[in-house]
mmCIF file of C-alpha atoms in Angstrom:
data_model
loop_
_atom_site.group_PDB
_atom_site.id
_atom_site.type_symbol
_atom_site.label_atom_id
_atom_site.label_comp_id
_atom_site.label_asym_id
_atom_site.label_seq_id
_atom_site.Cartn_x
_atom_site.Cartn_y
_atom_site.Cartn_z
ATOM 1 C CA UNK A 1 107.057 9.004 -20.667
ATOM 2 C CA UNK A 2 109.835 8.483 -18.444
ATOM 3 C CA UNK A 3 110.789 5.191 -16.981
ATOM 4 C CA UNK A 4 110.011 5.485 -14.035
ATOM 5 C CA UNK A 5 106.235 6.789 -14.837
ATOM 6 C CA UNK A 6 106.057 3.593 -17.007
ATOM 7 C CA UNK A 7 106.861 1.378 -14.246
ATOM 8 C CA UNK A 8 104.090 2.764 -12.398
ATOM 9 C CA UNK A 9 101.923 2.769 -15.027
ATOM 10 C CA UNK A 10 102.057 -0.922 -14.962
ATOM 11 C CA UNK A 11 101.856 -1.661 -11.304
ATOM 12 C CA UNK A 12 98.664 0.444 -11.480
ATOM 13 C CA UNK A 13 97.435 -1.217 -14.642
ATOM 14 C CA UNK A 14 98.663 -4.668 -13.380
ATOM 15 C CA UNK A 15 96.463 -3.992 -9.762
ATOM 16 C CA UNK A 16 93.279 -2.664 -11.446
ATOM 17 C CA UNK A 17 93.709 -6.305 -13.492
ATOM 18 C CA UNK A 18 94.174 -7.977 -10.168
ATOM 19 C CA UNK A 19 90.939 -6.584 -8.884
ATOM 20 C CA UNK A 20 88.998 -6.907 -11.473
ATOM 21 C CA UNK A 21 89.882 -10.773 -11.685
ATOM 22 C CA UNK A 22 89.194 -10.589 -7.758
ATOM 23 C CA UNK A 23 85.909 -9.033 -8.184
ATOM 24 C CA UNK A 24 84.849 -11.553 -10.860
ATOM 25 C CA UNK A 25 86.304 -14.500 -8.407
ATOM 26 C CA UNK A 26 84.092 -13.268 -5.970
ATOM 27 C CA UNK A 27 80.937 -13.024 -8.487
ATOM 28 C CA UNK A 28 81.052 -16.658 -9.458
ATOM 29 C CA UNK A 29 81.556 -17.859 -6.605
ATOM 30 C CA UNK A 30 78.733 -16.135 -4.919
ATOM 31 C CA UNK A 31 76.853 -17.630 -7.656
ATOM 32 C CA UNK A 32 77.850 -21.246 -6.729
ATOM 33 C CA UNK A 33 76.976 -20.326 -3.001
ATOM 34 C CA UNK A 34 73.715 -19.123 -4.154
ATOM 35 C CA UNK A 35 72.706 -22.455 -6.403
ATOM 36 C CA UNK A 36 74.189 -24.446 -3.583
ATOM 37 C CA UNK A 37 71.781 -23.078 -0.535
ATOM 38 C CA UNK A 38 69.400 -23.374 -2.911
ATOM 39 C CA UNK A 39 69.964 -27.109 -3.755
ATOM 40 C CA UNK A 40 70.720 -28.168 -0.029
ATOM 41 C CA UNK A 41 67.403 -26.260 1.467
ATOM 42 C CA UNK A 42 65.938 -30.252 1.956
ATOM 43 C CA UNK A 43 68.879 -30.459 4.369
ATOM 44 C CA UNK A 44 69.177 -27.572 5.805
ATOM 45 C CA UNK A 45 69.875 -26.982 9.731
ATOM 46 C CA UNK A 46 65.942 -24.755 9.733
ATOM 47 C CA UNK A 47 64.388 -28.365 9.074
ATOM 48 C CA UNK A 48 66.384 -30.493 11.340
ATOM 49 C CA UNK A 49 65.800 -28.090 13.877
ATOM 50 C CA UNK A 50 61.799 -28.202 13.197
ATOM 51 C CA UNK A 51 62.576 -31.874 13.231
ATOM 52 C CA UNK A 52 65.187 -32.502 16.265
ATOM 53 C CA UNK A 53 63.329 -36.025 16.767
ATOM 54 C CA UNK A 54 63.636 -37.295 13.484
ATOM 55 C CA UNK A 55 67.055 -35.666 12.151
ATOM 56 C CA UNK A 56 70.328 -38.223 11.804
ATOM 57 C CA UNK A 57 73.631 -38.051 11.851
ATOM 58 C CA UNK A 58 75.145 -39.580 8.457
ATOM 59 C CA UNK A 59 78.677 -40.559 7.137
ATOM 60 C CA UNK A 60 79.634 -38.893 4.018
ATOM 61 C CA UNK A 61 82.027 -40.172 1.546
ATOM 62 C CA UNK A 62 83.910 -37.087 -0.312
ATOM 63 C CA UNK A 63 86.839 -36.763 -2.752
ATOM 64 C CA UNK A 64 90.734 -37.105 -1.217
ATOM 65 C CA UNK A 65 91.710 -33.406 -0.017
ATOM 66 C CA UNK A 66 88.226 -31.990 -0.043
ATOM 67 C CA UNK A 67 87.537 -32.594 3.432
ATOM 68 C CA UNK A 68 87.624 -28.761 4.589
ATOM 69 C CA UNK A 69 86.005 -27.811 1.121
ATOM 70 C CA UNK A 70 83.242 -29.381 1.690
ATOM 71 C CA UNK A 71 82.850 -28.586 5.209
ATOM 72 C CA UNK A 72 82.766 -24.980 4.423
ATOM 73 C CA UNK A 73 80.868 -24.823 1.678
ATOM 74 C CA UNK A 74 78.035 -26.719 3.740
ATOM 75 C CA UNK A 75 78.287 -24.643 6.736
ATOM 76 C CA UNK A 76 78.113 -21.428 4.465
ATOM 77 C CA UNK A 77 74.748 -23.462 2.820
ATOM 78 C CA UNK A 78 73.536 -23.796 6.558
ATOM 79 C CA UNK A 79 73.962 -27.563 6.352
ATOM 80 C CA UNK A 80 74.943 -29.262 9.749
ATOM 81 C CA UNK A 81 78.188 -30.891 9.192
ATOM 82 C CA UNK A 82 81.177 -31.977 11.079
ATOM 83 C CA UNK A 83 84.587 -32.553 9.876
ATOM 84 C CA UNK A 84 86.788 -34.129 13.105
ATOM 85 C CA UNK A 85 90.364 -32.375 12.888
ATOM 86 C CA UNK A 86 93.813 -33.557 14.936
ATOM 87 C CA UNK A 87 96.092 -30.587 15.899
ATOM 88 C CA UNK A 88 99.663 -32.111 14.433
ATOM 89 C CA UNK A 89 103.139 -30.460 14.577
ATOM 90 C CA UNK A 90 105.718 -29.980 12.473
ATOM 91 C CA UNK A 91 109.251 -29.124 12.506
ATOM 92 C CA UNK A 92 110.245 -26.503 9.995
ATOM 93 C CA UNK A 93 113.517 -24.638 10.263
ATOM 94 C CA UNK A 94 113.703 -25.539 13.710
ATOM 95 C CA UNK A 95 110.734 -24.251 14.664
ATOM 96 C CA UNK A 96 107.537 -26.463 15.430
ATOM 97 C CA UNK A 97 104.439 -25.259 13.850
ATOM 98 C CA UNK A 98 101.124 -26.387 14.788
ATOM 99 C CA UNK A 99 98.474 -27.702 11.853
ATOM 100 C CA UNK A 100 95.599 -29.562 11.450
ATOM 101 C CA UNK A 101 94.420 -32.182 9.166
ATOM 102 C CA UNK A 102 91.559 -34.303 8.823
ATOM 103 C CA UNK A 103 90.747 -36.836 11.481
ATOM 104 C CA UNK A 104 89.023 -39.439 9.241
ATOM 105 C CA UNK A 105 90.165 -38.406 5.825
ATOM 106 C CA UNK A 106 88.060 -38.373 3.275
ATOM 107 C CA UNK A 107 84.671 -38.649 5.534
ATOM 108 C CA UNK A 108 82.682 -35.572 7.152
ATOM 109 C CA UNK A 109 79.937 -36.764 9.441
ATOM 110 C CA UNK A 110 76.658 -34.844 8.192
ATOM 111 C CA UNK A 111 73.097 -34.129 10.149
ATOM 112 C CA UNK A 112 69.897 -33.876 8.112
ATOM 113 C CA UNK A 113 66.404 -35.441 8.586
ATOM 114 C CA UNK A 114 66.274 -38.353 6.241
ATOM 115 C CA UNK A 115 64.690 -37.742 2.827
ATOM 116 C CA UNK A 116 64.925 -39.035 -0.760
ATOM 117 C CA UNK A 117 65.482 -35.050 -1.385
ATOM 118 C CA UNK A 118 67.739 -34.508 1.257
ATOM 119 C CA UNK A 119 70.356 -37.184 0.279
ATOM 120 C CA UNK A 120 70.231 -36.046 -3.331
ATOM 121 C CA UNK A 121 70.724 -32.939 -2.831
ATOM 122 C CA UNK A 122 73.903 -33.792 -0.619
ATOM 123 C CA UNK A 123 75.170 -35.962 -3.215
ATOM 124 C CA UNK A 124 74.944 -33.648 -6.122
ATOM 125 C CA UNK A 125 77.184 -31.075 -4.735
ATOM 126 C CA UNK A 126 80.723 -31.220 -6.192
ATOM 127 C CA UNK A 127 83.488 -33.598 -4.526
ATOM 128 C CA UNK A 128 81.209 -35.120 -3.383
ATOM 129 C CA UNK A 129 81.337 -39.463 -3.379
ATOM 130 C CA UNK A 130 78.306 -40.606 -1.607
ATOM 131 C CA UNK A 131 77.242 -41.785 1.703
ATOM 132 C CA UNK A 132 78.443 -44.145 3.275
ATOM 133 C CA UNK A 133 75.790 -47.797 3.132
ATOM 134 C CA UNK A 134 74.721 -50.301 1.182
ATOM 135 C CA UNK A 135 71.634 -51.507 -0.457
ATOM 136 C CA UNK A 136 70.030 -51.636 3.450
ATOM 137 C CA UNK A 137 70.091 -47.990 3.820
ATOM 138 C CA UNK A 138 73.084 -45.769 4.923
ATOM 139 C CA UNK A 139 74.741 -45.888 7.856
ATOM 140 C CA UNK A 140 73.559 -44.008 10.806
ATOM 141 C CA UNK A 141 75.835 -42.856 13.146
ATOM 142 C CA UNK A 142 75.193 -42.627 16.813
ATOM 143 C CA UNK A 143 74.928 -39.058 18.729
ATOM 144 C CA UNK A 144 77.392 -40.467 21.302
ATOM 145 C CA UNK A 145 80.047 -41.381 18.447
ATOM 146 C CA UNK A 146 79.863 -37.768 17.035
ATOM 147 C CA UNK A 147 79.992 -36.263 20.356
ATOM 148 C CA UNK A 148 83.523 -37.277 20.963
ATOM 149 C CA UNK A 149 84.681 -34.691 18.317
ATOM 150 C CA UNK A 150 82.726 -31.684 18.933
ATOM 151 C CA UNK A 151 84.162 -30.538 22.260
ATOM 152 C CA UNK A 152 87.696 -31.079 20.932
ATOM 153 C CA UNK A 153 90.244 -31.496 17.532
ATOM 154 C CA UNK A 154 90.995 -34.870 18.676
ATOM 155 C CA UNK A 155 89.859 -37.586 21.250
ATOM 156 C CA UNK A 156 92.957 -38.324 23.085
ATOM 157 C CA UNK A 157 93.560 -41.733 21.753
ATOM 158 C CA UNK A 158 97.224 -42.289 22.548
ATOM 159 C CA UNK A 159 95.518 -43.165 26.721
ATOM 160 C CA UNK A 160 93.454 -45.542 24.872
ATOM 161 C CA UNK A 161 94.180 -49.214 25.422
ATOM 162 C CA UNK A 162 95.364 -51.077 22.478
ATOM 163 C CA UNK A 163 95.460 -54.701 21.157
ATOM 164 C CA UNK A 164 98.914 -55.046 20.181
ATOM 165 C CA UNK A 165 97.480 -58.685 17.762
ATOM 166 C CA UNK A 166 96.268 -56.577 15.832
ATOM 167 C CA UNK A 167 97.799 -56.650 12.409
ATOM 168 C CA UNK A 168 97.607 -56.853 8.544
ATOM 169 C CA UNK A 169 94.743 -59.236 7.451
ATOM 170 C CA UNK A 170 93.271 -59.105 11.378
ATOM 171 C CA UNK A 171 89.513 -58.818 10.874
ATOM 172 C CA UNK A 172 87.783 -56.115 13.655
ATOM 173 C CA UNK A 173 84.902 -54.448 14.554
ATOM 174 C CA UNK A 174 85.226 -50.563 14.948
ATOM 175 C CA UNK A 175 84.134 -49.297 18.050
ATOM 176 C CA UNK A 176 84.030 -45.708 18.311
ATOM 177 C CA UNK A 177 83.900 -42.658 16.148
ATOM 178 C CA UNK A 178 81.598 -42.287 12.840
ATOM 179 C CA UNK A 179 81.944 -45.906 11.928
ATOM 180 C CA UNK A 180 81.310 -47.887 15.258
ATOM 181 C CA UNK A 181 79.761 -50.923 14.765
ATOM 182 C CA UNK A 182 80.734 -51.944 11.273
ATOM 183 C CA UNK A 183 83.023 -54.708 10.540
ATOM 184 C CA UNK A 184 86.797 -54.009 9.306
ATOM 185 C CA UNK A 185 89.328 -56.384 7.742
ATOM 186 C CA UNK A 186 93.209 -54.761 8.816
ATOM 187 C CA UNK A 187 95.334 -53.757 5.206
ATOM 188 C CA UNK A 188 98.551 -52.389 7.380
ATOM 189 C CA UNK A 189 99.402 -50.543 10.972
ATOM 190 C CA UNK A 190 101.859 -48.192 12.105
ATOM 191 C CA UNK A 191 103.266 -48.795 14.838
ATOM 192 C CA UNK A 192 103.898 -45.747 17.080
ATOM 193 C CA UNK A 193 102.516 -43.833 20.299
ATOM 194 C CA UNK A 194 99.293 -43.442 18.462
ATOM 195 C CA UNK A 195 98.802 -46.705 16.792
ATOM 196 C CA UNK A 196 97.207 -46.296 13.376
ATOM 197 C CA UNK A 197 96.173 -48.389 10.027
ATOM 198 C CA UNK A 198 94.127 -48.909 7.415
ATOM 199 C CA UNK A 199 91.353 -50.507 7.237
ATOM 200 C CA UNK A 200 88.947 -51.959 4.529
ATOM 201 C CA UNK A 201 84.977 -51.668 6.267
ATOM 202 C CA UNK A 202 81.996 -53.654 5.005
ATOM 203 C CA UNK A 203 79.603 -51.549 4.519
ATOM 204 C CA UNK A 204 76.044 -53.555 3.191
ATOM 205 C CA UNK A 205 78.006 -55.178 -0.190
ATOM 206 C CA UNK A 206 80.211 -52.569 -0.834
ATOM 207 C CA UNK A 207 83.507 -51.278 1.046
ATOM 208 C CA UNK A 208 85.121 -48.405 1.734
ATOM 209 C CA UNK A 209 88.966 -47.674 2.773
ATOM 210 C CA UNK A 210 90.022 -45.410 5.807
ATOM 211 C CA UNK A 211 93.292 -44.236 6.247
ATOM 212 C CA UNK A 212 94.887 -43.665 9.637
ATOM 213 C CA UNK A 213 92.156 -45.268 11.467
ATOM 214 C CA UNK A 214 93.000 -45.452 15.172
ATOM 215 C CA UNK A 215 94.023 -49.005 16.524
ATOM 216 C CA UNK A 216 92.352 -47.763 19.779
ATOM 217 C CA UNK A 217 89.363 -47.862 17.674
ATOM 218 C CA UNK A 218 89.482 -51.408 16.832
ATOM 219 C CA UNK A 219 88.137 -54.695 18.288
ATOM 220 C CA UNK A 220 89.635 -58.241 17.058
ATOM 221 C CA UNK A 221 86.756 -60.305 16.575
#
């Protein structure tokens, strides 16, 4: 064999191993998808739609960089779910090239009518942390603080009036988004057209840290 023939012997052998690694990709993780629309039917979109009256909007605690994951793997489970995106830019080469990246990071804001089976099965699917609440139940989040995000990536919070006190150790209340209405102590800001920081929230007994939390957002108490 000459070798030239040779050489395309192994680009032909080294695509047929490509696709068969492909196809088996695709076989376990149609198996995953499978177990997971199984597991999530107690809060699936079917039943909050039977249920409009009674379904919820909850915040939902996942692993650092999952955000998106999660999000699809919910949406392809038919799971109501809502992961608020910015539109950033960045400068590469000269160019600018447009992105997004989580809004709240680490938290998707999920719908579901309340049930001991519902929140289980949310919380057994992988990256998963919890929901956000303490030992008096989870926080609910209003319709009118998940509305802000649907229509768009990002409110536009740089209009927004800002308290320039605020600062590290400055205790708040949050008042907009998925978290309105809980109780914040300040760890840092950043100081810049959109003011942001990050923010330690009381949640029940427990709390939770959120990066890049609009100032906007904030209320000194």
């Amino acid at each position: 064999m000459t070798g030239d023939k040779r050489a395309a012997a192994r680009i032909i052998t080294d695509e047929a191993a490509r696709a068969a690694i492909e196809q088996r990709r695709q076989k376990r993780e149609g198996r995953v998808l499978k177990l997971a629309r199984a597991q999530l039917r107690p809060a699936s979109s079917e039943i909050v739609e039977s249920r409009a009256n009674d379904a919820r909007w909850f915040c939902l605690q996942v692993k650092n960089g999952h955000d998106f994951t999660v999000e699809k793997l919910f949406t392809d489970c038919g799971v109501q779910v809502l992961a608020p995106r910015e539109t950033i830019v960045k400068v590469k080469r000269g160019k600018k090239i447009e992105g997004e990246r989580a809004f709240f990071p680490g938290y998707l804001l999920v719908r579901l009518v309340p049930s001991a089976e519902a929140f289980a099965a949310v919380r057994k699917q992988d990256h998963i942390v919890g929901f956000v609440g303490g030992e008096s139940g989870y926080h609910v989040v209003r319709d009118a603080d998940v509305v802000v995000f649907q229509p768009i990536s990002t409110p536009d919070i740089a209009e927004l009036p800002v308290d320039k006190t605020i600062g590290q150790s400055s205790r708040c209340r949050i008042s907009a988004g998925p978290l309105a209405g809980l109780e914040c102590v300040v760890l840092d800001v950043k100081w810049k057209r959109e003011p942001r920081g990050r923010v330690r929230v009381e949640v029940g007994d427990k709390f939770v840290v959120v990066d890049r939390l609009p100032i906007a957002f904030l209320e000194k108490l």
